Amino acid sequence: MAFLVPVLIIIGGSTMQLELLDRLRQINPIVFNISNFVTVQDVANGINAIGASPIMSEEINEAQEMVQLSSAVALNLGAFTMPQIEQIRTVGHLANQCRKPLILDPVAVGAVQYRHNVVLELLNDFDVDIIRGNAGEIAALAGVDWHAKGIDAGNGEDDIAAIVKLCAQKQQCVVILSGTIDVISDGKQVVKISNGTPLFQLHVGSGDMLTSIVGAFAAVSGDYFVAAQSACAVFAIAGQLVAERLNAELPGTFAVQLMDELHLITVDEVQRNLKMEVVK
Ligand SMILES: Nc1ncnc2c1ncn2[C@@H]1O[C@H](COP(=O)(O)OP(=O)(O)OP(=O)(O)O)[C@@H](O)[C@H]1O
Ligand SMILES: Cc1ncsc1CCO
Ligand SMILES: [Mg+2]
């Protein structure tokens, strides 16, 4: 087994464990995803590229085996149908029973009331460990007014750090609000990561990829707040490194090179580029 050099970045009492990236690549954890049909391929390849192992299923009869063989479970609610909700509910319960980290991506709950209602019911049914959404989605789950636009974040006036913290307190889990700045809270502390590139917004499914990569980091860390921060840093910096090499807005090239960069990015590159602050 290769020697792991611990890289701890401590900013104002919050700890970022960048060596989780190396641990993830050594362990190659299986992440079970309930994906959406729009971005399933990107999600599978994103998990693979970073160094984990994806598996997808829509069949309730294999839910138990799927949860048992995986080290984390990511539920993406991007395009569910009613029969699938029964599978999602079963998988959520099984993940709790088997103590597997459970990550939720509440796609478009800020824009579609039906989805919002379904997601709130599910959140009452089982415990999620990490929620990852954009501002429109996290504001909706926090109960804050926001003008979400379909799957996109939309606009709002409120302080996003306060929204993430409120959402984390309300849902009693770690919450990631991704966007120009990723804001992460466990309900007490709030951390901001200001890496990334606007090119992420030109690739549908960037957020879905991040959600499942958060699952891969949670699979190799007992601390979900730290896992969430590390995943956000690695993903945003991977995109940023690609954008810095491009000399025009090239969404197709960005998507292809993002996959390459997820595979190539090192702890050292993350450490050198990280822009992180603890919110007081
Ligand atoms: N303007 C931006 N500048 C820098 N990084 C960005 C910007 N917008 C998004 N990102 C990054 O893009 C990634 C995906 O987050 P985003 O909030 O766009 O997800 P999303 O809205 O759920 O996307 P999708 O619906 O396409 O899956 C995150 O790593 C985030 O940091
Ligand atoms: C475009 C789209 N519609 C439902 S899910 C999805 C992908 C982003 O989550
Ligand atoms: Mg999304």
PDB file of C-alpha atoms and ligand atoms in Angstrom:
ATOM      1  CA  MET A   1       0.000   0.000   0.000  1.00  0.00           C
ATOM      2  CA  ALA A   2       1.424   3.425  -0.970  1.00  0.00           C
ATOM      3  CA  PHE A   3       2.361   5.800   1.828  1.00  0.00           C
ATOM      4  CA  LEU A   4      -0.236   8.522   2.374  1.00  0.00           C
ATOM      5  CA  VAL A   5       1.195  11.953   3.082  1.00  0.00           C
ATOM      6  CA  PRO A   6      -1.365  13.780   5.244  1.00  0.00           C
ATOM      7  CA  VAL A   7      -2.157  17.192   3.810  1.00  0.00           C
ATOM      8  CA  LEU A   8      -4.227  19.106   6.300  1.00  0.00           C
ATOM      9  CA  ILE A   9      -5.185  22.684   5.628  1.00  0.00           C
ATOM     10  CA  ILE A  10      -6.451  24.383   8.742  1.00  0.00           C
ATOM     11  CA  ILE A  11      -8.219  27.695   8.242  1.00  0.00           C
ATOM     12  CA  GLY A  12      -9.841  29.317  11.255  1.00  0.00           C
ATOM     13  CA  GLY A  13     -10.469  26.000  12.984  1.00  0.00           C
ATOM     14  CA  SER A  14     -11.903  24.184   9.932  1.00  0.00           C
ATOM     15  CA  THR A  15      -9.888  21.309   8.545  1.00  0.00           C
ATOM     16  CA  MET A  16      -9.640  20.365   4.893  1.00  0.00           C
ATOM     17  CA  GLN A  17      -8.244  16.862   4.411  1.00  0.00           C
ATOM     18  CA  LEU A  18      -6.833  16.925   0.926  1.00  0.00           C
ATOM     19  CA  GLU A  19      -5.233  13.514   1.275  1.00  0.00           C
ATOM     20  CA  LEU A  20      -8.739  12.084   1.010  1.00  0.00           C
ATOM     21  CA  LEU A  21      -8.197  12.288  -2.775  1.00  0.00           C
ATOM     22  CA  ASP A  22      -5.291   9.846  -2.543  1.00  0.00           C
ATOM     23  CA  ARG A  23      -7.178   7.623  -0.129  1.00  0.00           C
ATOM     24  CA  LEU A  24     -10.145   7.550  -2.524  1.00  0.00           C
ATOM     25  CA  ARG A  25      -7.854   6.467  -5.385  1.00  0.00           C
ATOM     26  CA  GLN A  26      -6.314   3.706  -3.252  1.00  0.00           C
ATOM     27  CA  ILE A  27      -9.590   2.341  -1.960  1.00  0.00           C
ATOM     28  CA  ASN A  28     -11.607   2.785  -5.199  1.00  0.00           C
ATOM     29  CA  PRO A  29     -14.964   2.784  -3.329  1.00  0.00           C
ATOM     30  CA  ILE A  30     -18.165   1.764  -5.083  1.00  0.00           C
ATOM     31  CA  VAL A  31     -20.716   4.580  -5.306  1.00  0.00           C
ATOM     32  CA  PHE A  32     -24.279   3.434  -5.980  1.00  0.00           C
ATOM     33  CA  ASN A  33     -26.207   6.089  -7.875  1.00  0.00           C
ATOM     34  CA  ILE A  34     -29.819   6.586  -8.636  1.00  0.00           C
ATOM     35  CA  SER A  35     -29.182   8.944 -11.523  1.00  0.00           C
ATOM     36  CA  ASN A  36     -31.274  10.826 -14.036  1.00  0.00           C
ATOM     37  CA  PHE A  37     -31.441   9.815 -17.690  1.00  0.00           C
ATOM     38  CA  VAL A  38     -30.026  13.181 -18.827  1.00  0.00           C
ATOM     39  CA  THR A  39     -26.615  12.965 -17.169  1.00  0.00           C
ATOM     40  CA  VAL A  40     -26.124   9.337 -16.138  1.00  0.00           C
ATOM     41  CA  GLN A  41     -23.123   8.777 -18.431  1.00  0.00           C
ATOM     42  CA  ASP A  42     -21.289  11.864 -17.203  1.00  0.00           C
ATOM     43  CA  VAL A  43     -21.950  10.884 -13.595  1.00  0.00           C
ATOM     44  CA  ALA A  44     -20.629   7.341 -14.132  1.00  0.00           C
ATOM     45  CA  ASN A  45     -17.533   8.556 -15.938  1.00  0.00           C
ATOM     46  CA  GLY A  46     -16.893  11.366 -13.440  1.00  0.00           C
ATOM     47  CA  ILE A  47     -16.850   8.841 -10.576  1.00  0.00           C
ATOM     48  CA  ASN A  48     -14.612   6.551 -12.603  1.00  0.00           C
ATOM     49  CA  ALA A  49     -12.216   9.323 -13.639  1.00  0.00           C
ATOM     50  CA  ILE A  50     -11.655  10.572 -10.104  1.00  0.00           C
ATOM     51  CA  GLY A  51     -10.792   7.046  -8.947  1.00  0.00           C
ATOM     52  CA  ALA A  52     -13.983   5.540  -7.521  1.00  0.00           C
ATOM     53  CA  SER A  53     -16.269   2.903  -9.036  1.00  0.00           C
ATOM     54  CA  PRO A  54     -19.822   3.734 -10.186  1.00  0.00           C
ATOM     55  CA  ILE A  55     -22.845   1.465 -10.269  1.00  0.00           C
ATOM     56  CA  MET A  56     -26.358   2.469 -11.327  1.00  0.00           C
ATOM     57  CA  SER A  57     -29.674   0.677 -10.888  1.00  0.00           C
ATOM     58  CA  GLU A  58     -33.376   1.430 -11.264  1.00  0.00           C
ATOM     59  CA  GLU A  59     -34.606  -1.977 -10.051  1.00  0.00           C
ATOM     60  CA  ILE A  60     -36.166  -2.195  -6.601  1.00  0.00           C
ATOM     61  CA  ASN A  61     -35.604  -5.976  -6.410  1.00  0.00           C
ATOM     62  CA  GLU A  62     -31.847  -5.544  -6.342  1.00  0.00           C
ATOM     63  CA  ALA A  63     -31.867  -2.535  -3.977  1.00  0.00           C
ATOM     64  CA  GLN A  64     -30.564  -4.507  -0.990  1.00  0.00           C
ATOM     65  CA  GLU A  65     -27.636  -6.019  -2.869  1.00  0.00           C
ATOM     66  CA  MET A  66     -26.799  -2.667  -4.445  1.00  0.00           C
ATOM     67  CA  VAL A  67     -26.657  -0.885  -1.092  1.00  0.00           C
ATOM     68  CA  GLN A  68     -24.703  -3.703   0.552  1.00  0.00           C
ATOM     69  CA  LEU A  69     -21.984  -3.768  -2.095  1.00  0.00           C
ATOM     70  CA  SER A  70     -21.548   0.009  -2.173  1.00  0.00           C
ATOM     71  CA  SER A  71     -19.609   2.354   0.134  1.00  0.00           C
ATOM     72  CA  ALA A  72     -21.864   5.370  -0.507  1.00  0.00           C
ATOM     73  CA  VAL A  73     -25.260   6.004  -2.061  1.00  0.00           C
ATOM     74  CA  ALA A  74     -26.127   9.087  -4.148  1.00  0.00           C
ATOM     75  CA  LEU A  75     -29.764   9.856  -4.883  1.00  0.00           C
ATOM     76  CA  ASN A  76     -30.274  12.234  -7.802  1.00  0.00           C
ATOM     77  CA  LEU A  77     -33.885  13.354  -8.135  1.00  0.00           C
ATOM     78  CA  GLY A  78     -33.479  14.933 -11.576  1.00  0.00           C
ATOM     79  CA  ALA A  79     -36.109  13.030 -13.533  1.00  0.00           C
ATOM     80  CA  PHE A  80     -37.876  10.550 -11.274  1.00  0.00           C
ATOM     81  CA  THR A  81     -41.188   8.848 -11.967  1.00  0.00           C
ATOM     82  CA  MET A  82     -43.625   7.622  -9.307  1.00  0.00           C
ATOM     83  CA  PRO A  83     -42.607   3.926  -9.525  1.00  0.00           C
ATOM     84  CA  GLN A  84     -38.993   5.046  -9.098  1.00  0.00           C
ATOM     85  CA  ILE A  85     -39.885   6.902  -5.906  1.00  0.00           C
ATOM     86  CA  GLU A  86     -40.651   3.538  -4.267  1.00  0.00           C
ATOM     87  CA  GLN A  87     -37.174   2.344  -5.242  1.00  0.00           C
ATOM     88  CA  ILE A  88     -35.623   5.587  -3.949  1.00  0.00           C
ATOM     89  CA  ARG A  89     -37.477   5.235  -0.633  1.00  0.00           C
ATOM     90  CA  THR A  90     -36.337   1.634  -0.252  1.00  0.00           C
ATOM     91  CA  VAL A  91     -32.739   2.527  -1.098  1.00  0.00           C
ATOM     92  CA  GLY A  92     -32.809   5.427   1.384  1.00  0.00           C
ATOM     93  CA  HIS A  93     -34.024   3.152   4.198  1.00  0.00           C
ATOM     94  CA  LEU A  94     -31.461   0.474   3.326  1.00  0.00           C
ATOM     95  CA  ALA A  95     -28.613   3.012   3.261  1.00  0.00           C
ATOM     96  CA  ASN A  96     -29.613   4.133   6.773  1.00  0.00           C
ATOM     97  CA  GLN A  97     -29.893   0.533   8.016  1.00  0.00           C
ATOM     98  CA  CYS A  98     -26.519  -0.427   6.530  1.00  0.00           C
ATOM     99  CA  ARG A  99     -24.944   2.858   7.693  1.00  0.00           C
ATOM    100  CA  LYS A 100     -23.814   3.865   4.208  1.00  0.00           C
ATOM    101  CA  PRO A 101     -23.314   7.602   3.607  1.00  0.00           C
ATOM    102  CA  LEU A 102     -26.364   8.923   1.797  1.00  0.00           C
ATOM    103  CA  ILE A 103     -26.123  11.968  -0.498  1.00  0.00           C
ATOM    104  CA  LEU A 104     -29.123  13.759  -2.019  1.00  0.00           C
ATOM    105  CA  ASP A 105     -29.310  16.009  -5.097  1.00  0.00           C
ATOM    106  CA  PRO A 106     -32.733  17.742  -5.011  1.00  0.00           C
ATOM    107  CA  VAL A 107     -32.779  18.819  -8.675  1.00  0.00           C
ATOM    108  CA  ALA A 108     -35.167  21.734  -9.414  1.00  0.00           C
ATOM    109  CA  VAL A 109     -37.048  21.634  -6.088  1.00  0.00           C
ATOM    110  CA  GLY A 110     -36.925  25.433  -6.147  1.00  0.00           C
ATOM    111  CA  ALA A 111     -38.783  25.588  -9.456  1.00  0.00           C
ATOM    112  CA  VAL A 112     -41.262  22.685  -9.320  1.00  0.00           C
ATOM    113  CA  GLN A 113     -43.597  22.470  -6.312  1.00  0.00           C
ATOM    114  CA  TYR A 114     -44.398  18.790  -6.989  1.00  0.00           C
ATOM    115  CA  ARG A 115     -40.719  17.869  -6.675  1.00  0.00           C
ATOM    116  CA  HIS A 116     -40.388  19.969  -3.564  1.00  0.00           C
ATOM    117  CA  ASN A 117     -43.264  18.080  -1.923  1.00  0.00           C
ATOM    118  CA  VAL A 118     -41.862  14.669  -2.897  1.00  0.00           C
ATOM    119  CA  VAL A 119     -38.377  15.531  -1.643  1.00  0.00           C
ATOM    120  CA  LEU A 120     -39.739  16.812   1.695  1.00  0.00           C
ATOM    121  CA  GLU A 121     -41.651  13.534   2.118  1.00  0.00           C
ATOM    122  CA  LEU A 122     -38.502  11.540   1.407  1.00  0.00           C
ATOM    123  CA  LEU A 123     -36.506  13.654   3.861  1.00  0.00           C
ATOM    124  CA  ASN A 124     -39.101  12.753   6.499  1.00  0.00           C
ATOM    125  CA  ASP A 125     -38.758   9.069   5.650  1.00  0.00           C
ATOM    126  CA  PHE A 126     -35.010   8.549   5.927  1.00  0.00           C
ATOM    127  CA  ASP A 127     -31.897  10.460   7.019  1.00  0.00           C
ATOM    128  CA  VAL A 128     -29.553  11.928   4.450  1.00  0.00           C
ATOM    129  CA  ASP A 129     -25.974  12.767   5.393  1.00  0.00           C
ATOM    130  CA  ILE A 130     -25.226  15.389   2.735  1.00  0.00           C
ATOM    131  CA  ILE A 131     -27.460  17.476   0.462  1.00  0.00           C
ATOM    132  CA  ARG A 132     -25.836  19.105  -2.616  1.00  0.00           C
ATOM    133  CA  GLY A 133     -27.793  21.600  -4.671  1.00  0.00           C
ATOM    134  CA  ASN A 134     -27.573  25.026  -6.269  1.00  0.00           C
ATOM    135  CA  ALA A 135     -28.871  28.214  -4.604  1.00  0.00           C
ATOM    136  CA  GLY A 136     -32.455  27.786  -5.865  1.00  0.00           C
ATOM    137  CA  GLU A 137     -32.625  24.228  -4.552  1.00  0.00           C
ATOM    138  CA  ILE A 138     -30.996  24.838  -1.167  1.00  0.00           C
ATOM    139  CA  ALA A 139     -33.072  28.000  -0.577  1.00  0.00           C
ATOM    140  CA  ALA A 140     -36.244  25.972  -1.228  1.00  0.00           C
ATOM    141  CA  LEU A 141     -35.214  23.314   1.319  1.00  0.00           C
ATOM    142  CA  ALA A 142     -34.311  26.054   3.803  1.00  0.00           C
ATOM    143  CA  GLY A 143     -37.758  27.615   3.305  1.00  0.00           C
ATOM    144  CA  VAL A 144     -36.267  30.877   2.014  1.00  0.00           C
ATOM    145  CA  ASP A 145     -37.745  32.956  -0.842  1.00  0.00           C
ATOM    146  CA  TRP A 146     -35.738  32.602  -4.057  1.00  0.00           C
ATOM    147  CA  HIS A 147     -36.433  32.833  -7.790  1.00  0.00           C
ATOM    148  CA  ALA A 148     -35.164  29.505  -9.081  1.00  0.00           C
ATOM    149  CA  LYS A 149     -35.131  28.875 -12.834  1.00  0.00           C
ATOM    150  CA  GLY A 150     -35.691  25.221 -13.809  1.00  0.00           C
ATOM    151  CA  ILE A 151     -32.579  23.199 -13.017  1.00  0.00           C
ATOM    152  CA  ASP A 152     -30.584  26.444 -12.646  1.00  0.00           C
ATOM    153  CA  ALA A 153     -29.894  28.469  -9.513  1.00  0.00           C
ATOM    154  CA  GLY A 154     -31.836  31.647 -10.488  1.00  0.00           C
ATOM    155  CA  ASN A 155     -31.656  34.777  -8.352  1.00  0.00           C
ATOM    156  CA  GLY A 156     -32.257  35.812  -4.779  1.00  0.00           C
ATOM    157  CA  GLU A 157     -31.381  38.558  -2.368  1.00  0.00           C
ATOM    158  CA  ASP A 158     -30.515  36.680   0.781  1.00  0.00           C
ATOM    159  CA  ASP A 159     -27.100  35.894   2.206  1.00  0.00           C
ATOM    160  CA  ILE A 160     -26.212  32.445   0.887  1.00  0.00           C
ATOM    161  CA  ALA A 161     -24.079  31.549   3.911  1.00  0.00           C
ATOM    162  CA  ALA A 162     -27.118  32.077   6.155  1.00  0.00           C
ATOM    163  CA  ILE A 163     -29.308  30.006   3.785  1.00  0.00           C
ATOM    164  CA  VAL A 164     -26.921  27.043   3.768  1.00  0.00           C
ATOM    165  CA  LYS A 165     -26.598  27.099   7.552  1.00  0.00           C
ATOM    166  CA  LEU A 166     -30.368  27.294   7.974  1.00  0.00           C
ATOM    167  CA  CYS A 167     -30.886  24.421   5.531  1.00  0.00           C
ATOM    168  CA  ALA A 168     -28.306  22.295   7.372  1.00  0.00           C
ATOM    169  CA  GLN A 169     -30.031  23.003  10.694  1.00  0.00           C
ATOM    170  CA  LYS A 170     -33.470  22.302   9.259  1.00  0.00           C
ATOM    171  CA  GLN A 171     -32.507  19.076   7.504  1.00  0.00           C
ATOM    172  CA  GLN A 172     -29.936  18.070  10.161  1.00  0.00           C
ATOM    173  CA  CYS A 173     -27.178  17.166   7.758  1.00  0.00           C
ATOM    174  CA  VAL A 174     -24.245  18.681   5.891  1.00  0.00           C
ATOM    175  CA  VAL A 175     -25.396  20.971   3.064  1.00  0.00           C
ATOM    176  CA  ILE A 176     -23.465  22.127  -0.005  1.00  0.00           C
ATOM    177  CA  LEU A 177     -24.766  25.091  -1.969  1.00  0.00           C
ATOM    178  CA  SER A 178     -22.741  25.103  -5.190  1.00  0.00           C
ATOM    179  CA  GLY A 179     -22.289  27.985  -7.616  1.00  0.00           C
ATOM    180  CA  THR A 180     -19.815  30.769  -8.269  1.00  0.00           C
ATOM    181  CA  ILE A 181     -18.761  30.107  -4.685  1.00  0.00           C
ATOM    182  CA  ASP A 182     -19.456  26.754  -3.027  1.00  0.00           C
ATOM    183  CA  VAL A 183     -20.788  27.266   0.495  1.00  0.00           C
ATOM    184  CA  ILE A 184     -20.800  24.294   2.856  1.00  0.00           C
ATOM    185  CA  SER A 185     -22.280  23.992   6.344  1.00  0.00           C
ATOM    186  CA  ASP A 186     -22.880  21.389   9.018  1.00  0.00           C
ATOM    187  CA  GLY A 187     -25.391  23.670  10.742  1.00  0.00           C
ATOM    188  CA  LYS A 188     -22.753  25.275  12.973  1.00  0.00           C
ATOM    189  CA  GLN A 189     -19.752  26.144  10.812  1.00  0.00           C
ATOM    190  CA  VAL A 190     -19.819  27.593   7.294  1.00  0.00           C
ATOM    191  CA  VAL A 191     -16.969  27.324   4.788  1.00  0.00           C
ATOM    192  CA  LYS A 192     -16.668  29.001   1.377  1.00  0.00           C
ATOM    193  CA  ILE A 193     -14.636  27.669  -1.536  1.00  0.00           C
ATOM    194  CA  SER A 194     -14.174  30.251  -4.284  1.00  0.00           C
ATOM    195  CA  ASN A 195     -12.620  28.095  -6.985  1.00  0.00           C
ATOM    196  CA  GLY A 196     -14.237  26.982 -10.242  1.00  0.00           C
ATOM    197  CA  THR A 197     -15.114  28.509 -13.601  1.00  0.00           C
ATOM    198  CA  PRO A 198     -18.339  29.813 -15.206  1.00  0.00           C
ATOM    199  CA  LEU A 199     -17.770  27.122 -17.886  1.00  0.00           C
ATOM    200  CA  PHE A 200     -19.324  24.631 -15.465  1.00  0.00           C
ATOM    201  CA  GLN A 201     -22.665  26.297 -16.201  1.00  0.00           C
ATOM    202  CA  LEU A 202     -22.301  25.493 -19.903  1.00  0.00           C
ATOM    203  CA  HIS A 203     -22.208  21.791 -19.171  1.00  0.00           C
ATOM    204  CA  VAL A 204     -25.511  20.300 -17.993  1.00  0.00           C
ATOM    205  CA  GLY A 205     -24.817  17.820 -15.257  1.00  0.00           C
ATOM    206  CA  SER A 206     -21.814  19.517 -13.634  1.00  0.00           C
ATOM    207  CA  GLY A 207     -23.778  19.554 -10.389  1.00  0.00           C
ATOM    208  CA  ASP A 208     -24.865  15.919 -10.795  1.00  0.00           C
ATOM    209  CA  MET A 209     -21.223  14.904 -11.241  1.00  0.00           C
ATOM    210  CA  LEU A 210     -20.252  16.858  -8.131  1.00  0.00           C
ATOM    211  CA  THR A 211     -23.002  15.183  -6.057  1.00  0.00           C
ATOM    212  CA  SER A 212     -21.739  11.696  -6.854  1.00  0.00           C
ATOM    213  CA  ILE A 213     -18.114  12.714  -6.348  1.00  0.00           C
ATOM    214  CA  VAL A 214     -19.160  13.994  -2.908  1.00  0.00           C
ATOM    215  CA  GLY A 215     -20.434  10.424  -2.388  1.00  0.00           C
ATOM    216  CA  ALA A 216     -17.017   9.031  -3.326  1.00  0.00           C
ATOM    217  CA  PHE A 217     -15.304  11.300  -0.771  1.00  0.00           C
ATOM    218  CA  ALA A 218     -17.885  10.480   1.918  1.00  0.00           C
ATOM    219  CA  ALA A 219     -17.162   6.789   1.295  1.00  0.00           C
ATOM    220  CA  VAL A 220     -13.552   7.241   2.442  1.00  0.00           C
ATOM    221  CA  SER A 221     -14.082   9.678   5.333  1.00  0.00           C
ATOM    222  CA  GLY A 222     -16.008   9.389   8.574  1.00  0.00           C
ATOM    223  CA  ASP A 223     -16.468  13.165   8.658  1.00  0.00           C
ATOM    224  CA  TYR A 224     -19.065  14.261   6.117  1.00  0.00           C
ATOM    225  CA  PHE A 225     -18.372  17.987   6.551  1.00  0.00           C
ATOM    226  CA  VAL A 226     -14.716  17.439   5.691  1.00  0.00           C
ATOM    227  CA  ALA A 227     -15.600  15.049   2.843  1.00  0.00           C
ATOM    228  CA  ALA A 228     -17.968  17.651   1.358  1.00  0.00           C
ATOM    229  CA  GLN A 229     -15.315  20.373   1.461  1.00  0.00           C
ATOM    230  CA  SER A 230     -12.643  18.166  -0.078  1.00  0.00           C
ATOM    231  CA  ALA A 231     -14.924  17.017  -2.913  1.00  0.00           C
ATOM    232  CA  CYS A 232     -15.998  20.592  -3.719  1.00  0.00           C
ATOM    233  CA  ALA A 233     -12.383  21.797  -3.737  1.00  0.00           C
ATOM    234  CA  VAL A 234     -11.128  19.013  -6.004  1.00  0.00           C
ATOM    235  CA  PHE A 235     -14.035  19.302  -8.462  1.00  0.00           C
ATOM    236  CA  ALA A 236     -13.995  23.107  -8.701  1.00  0.00           C
ATOM    237  CA  ILE A 237     -10.210  23.263  -9.051  1.00  0.00           C
ATOM    238  CA  ALA A 238     -10.254  20.547 -11.749  1.00  0.00           C
ATOM    239  CA  GLY A 239     -12.644  22.726 -13.798  1.00  0.00           C
ATOM    240  CA  GLN A 240     -10.624  25.843 -13.081  1.00  0.00           C
ATOM    241  CA  LEU A 241      -7.394  24.232 -14.311  1.00  0.00           C
ATOM    242  CA  VAL A 242      -9.127  23.218 -17.556  1.00  0.00           C
ATOM    243  CA  ALA A 243     -10.586  26.709 -18.074  1.00  0.00           C
ATOM    244  CA  GLU A 244      -7.188  28.321 -17.528  1.00  0.00           C
ATOM    245  CA  ARG A 245      -5.819  26.298 -20.444  1.00  0.00           C
ATOM    246  CA  LEU A 246      -8.663  27.141 -22.872  1.00  0.00           C
ATOM    247  CA  ASN A 247      -8.469  30.339 -24.897  1.00  0.00           C
ATOM    248  CA  ALA A 248     -12.204  30.555 -25.689  1.00  0.00           C
ATOM    249  CA  GLU A 249     -15.583  29.491 -24.231  1.00  0.00           C
ATOM    250  CA  LEU A 250     -15.629  25.888 -25.455  1.00  0.00           C
ATOM    251  CA  PRO A 251     -18.304  23.891 -23.593  1.00  0.00           C
ATOM    252  CA  GLY A 252     -17.642  20.636 -25.462  1.00  0.00           C
ATOM    253  CA  THR A 253     -13.882  20.765 -24.996  1.00  0.00           C
ATOM    254  CA  PHE A 254     -14.380  21.808 -21.366  1.00  0.00           C
ATOM    255  CA  ALA A 255     -16.523  18.729 -20.660  1.00  0.00           C
ATOM    256  CA  VAL A 256     -14.017  16.345 -22.239  1.00  0.00           C
ATOM    257  CA  GLN A 257     -11.021  17.928 -20.560  1.00  0.00           C
ATOM    258  CA  LEU A 258     -12.846  18.070 -17.203  1.00  0.00           C
ATOM    259  CA  MET A 259     -13.064  14.269 -17.313  1.00  0.00           C
ATOM    260  CA  ASP A 260      -9.328  14.076 -18.048  1.00  0.00           C
ATOM    261  CA  GLU A 261      -8.504  16.550 -15.283  1.00  0.00           C
ATOM    262  CA  LEU A 262     -10.575  14.659 -12.694  1.00  0.00           C
ATOM    263  CA  HIS A 263      -8.273  11.734 -13.405  1.00  0.00           C
ATOM    264  CA  LEU A 264      -5.025  13.707 -13.445  1.00  0.00           C
ATOM    265  CA  ILE A 265      -5.493  16.271 -10.676  1.00  0.00           C
ATOM    266  CA  THR A 266      -3.132  15.865  -7.710  1.00  0.00           C
ATOM    267  CA  VAL A 267      -3.345  16.792  -4.038  1.00  0.00           C
ATOM    268  CA  ASP A 268      -0.470  19.200  -4.654  1.00  0.00           C
ATOM    269  CA  GLU A 269      -2.424  21.053  -7.396  1.00  0.00           C
ATOM    270  CA  VAL A 270      -5.474  21.306  -5.162  1.00  0.00           C
ATOM    271  CA  GLN A 271      -3.361  22.629  -2.307  1.00  0.00           C
ATOM    272  CA  ARG A 272      -1.687  25.270  -4.518  1.00  0.00           C
ATOM    273  CA  ASN A 273      -4.962  26.554  -6.010  1.00  0.00           C
ATOM    274  CA  LEU A 274      -7.349  26.295  -3.049  1.00  0.00           C
ATOM    275  CA  LYS A 275      -9.274  29.449  -2.151  1.00  0.00           C
ATOM    276  CA  MET A 276     -11.119  28.627   1.028  1.00  0.00           C
ATOM    277  CA  GLU A 277     -12.383  30.723   3.912  1.00  0.00           C
ATOM    278  CA  VAL A 278     -14.309  30.102   7.090  1.00  0.00           C
ATOM    279  CA  VAL A 279     -17.318  32.390   7.458  1.00  0.00           C
ATOM    280  CA  LYS A 280     -17.561  34.024  10.861  1.00  0.00           C
TER     281      LYS A 280
HETATM  282  N1  LIG B   1     -20.020  30.904 -12.059  1.00  0.00           N
HETATM  283  C1  LIG B   1     -19.282  29.903 -11.570  1.00  0.00           C
HETATM  284  N2  LIG B   1     -17.981  30.119 -11.262  1.00  0.00           N
HETATM  285  C2  LIG B   1     -17.246  29.134 -10.749  1.00  0.00           C
HETATM  286  N3  LIG B   1     -17.695  27.864 -10.542  1.00  0.00           N
HETATM  287  C3  LIG B   1     -18.967  27.584 -10.819  1.00  0.00           C
HETATM  288  C4  LIG B   1     -19.844  28.592 -11.337  1.00  0.00           C
HETATM  289  N4  LIG B   1     -21.064  28.039 -11.503  1.00  0.00           N
HETATM  290  C5  LIG B   1     -20.962  26.761 -11.104  1.00  0.00           C
HETATM  291  N5  LIG B   1     -19.719  26.479 -10.675  1.00  0.00           N
HETATM  292  C6  LIG B   1     -19.231  25.165 -10.215  1.00  0.00           C
HETATM  293  O1  LIG B   1     -19.936  24.211 -10.964  1.00  0.00           O
HETATM  294  C7  LIG B   1     -20.091  23.000 -10.236  1.00  0.00           C
HETATM  295  C8  LIG B   1     -21.561  22.551 -10.343  1.00  0.00           C
HETATM  296  O2  LIG B   1     -22.343  23.416  -9.575  1.00  0.00           O
HETATM  297  P1  LIG B   1     -23.726  24.065 -10.059  1.00  0.00           P
HETATM  298  O3  LIG B   1     -24.161  24.936  -8.942  1.00  0.00           O
HETATM  299  O4  LIG B   1     -23.576  24.672 -11.400  1.00  0.00           O
HETATM  300  O5  LIG B   1     -24.649  22.778 -10.114  1.00  0.00           O
HETATM  301  P2  LIG B   1     -26.103  22.601 -10.737  1.00  0.00           P
HETATM  302  O6  LIG B   1     -26.779  23.927 -10.887  1.00  0.00           O
HETATM  303  O7  LIG B   1     -26.809  21.575  -9.959  1.00  0.00           O
HETATM  304  O8  LIG B   1     -25.703  22.022 -12.173  1.00  0.00           O
HETATM  305  P3  LIG B   1     -26.473  20.978 -13.107  1.00  0.00           P
HETATM  306  O9  LIG B   1     -27.917  21.191 -12.921  1.00  0.00           O
HETATM  307  O10 LIG B   1     -25.993  21.298 -14.488  1.00  0.00           O
HETATM  308  O11 LIG B   1     -26.042  19.607 -12.703  1.00  0.00           O
HETATM  309  C9  LIG B   1     -19.593  23.309  -8.836  1.00  0.00           C
HETATM  310  O12 LIG B   1     -18.297  22.755  -8.696  1.00  0.00           O
HETATM  311  C10 LIG B   1     -19.528  24.842  -8.768  1.00  0.00           C
HETATM  312  O13 LIG B   1     -18.495  25.281  -7.929  1.00  0.00           O
HETATM  313  C1  LIG B   2     -31.769  19.017 -17.733  1.00  0.00           C
HETATM  314  C2  LIG B   2     -32.271  18.111 -16.688  1.00  0.00           C
HETATM  315  N1  LIG B   2     -33.615  17.893 -16.534  1.00  0.00           N
HETATM  316  C3  LIG B   2     -33.892  17.052 -15.550  1.00  0.00           C
HETATM  317  S1  LIG B   2     -32.504  16.484 -14.754  1.00  0.00           S
HETATM  318  C4  LIG B   2     -31.485  17.392 -15.766  1.00  0.00           C
HETATM  319  C5  LIG B   2     -30.013  17.375 -15.656  1.00  0.00           C
HETATM  320  C6  LIG B   2     -29.488  18.263 -14.593  1.00  0.00           C
HETATM  321  O1  LIG B   2     -29.657  17.723 -13.335  1.00  0.00           O
HETATM  322 MG    MG B   3     -28.329  20.345 -10.413  1.00  0.00          MG
END
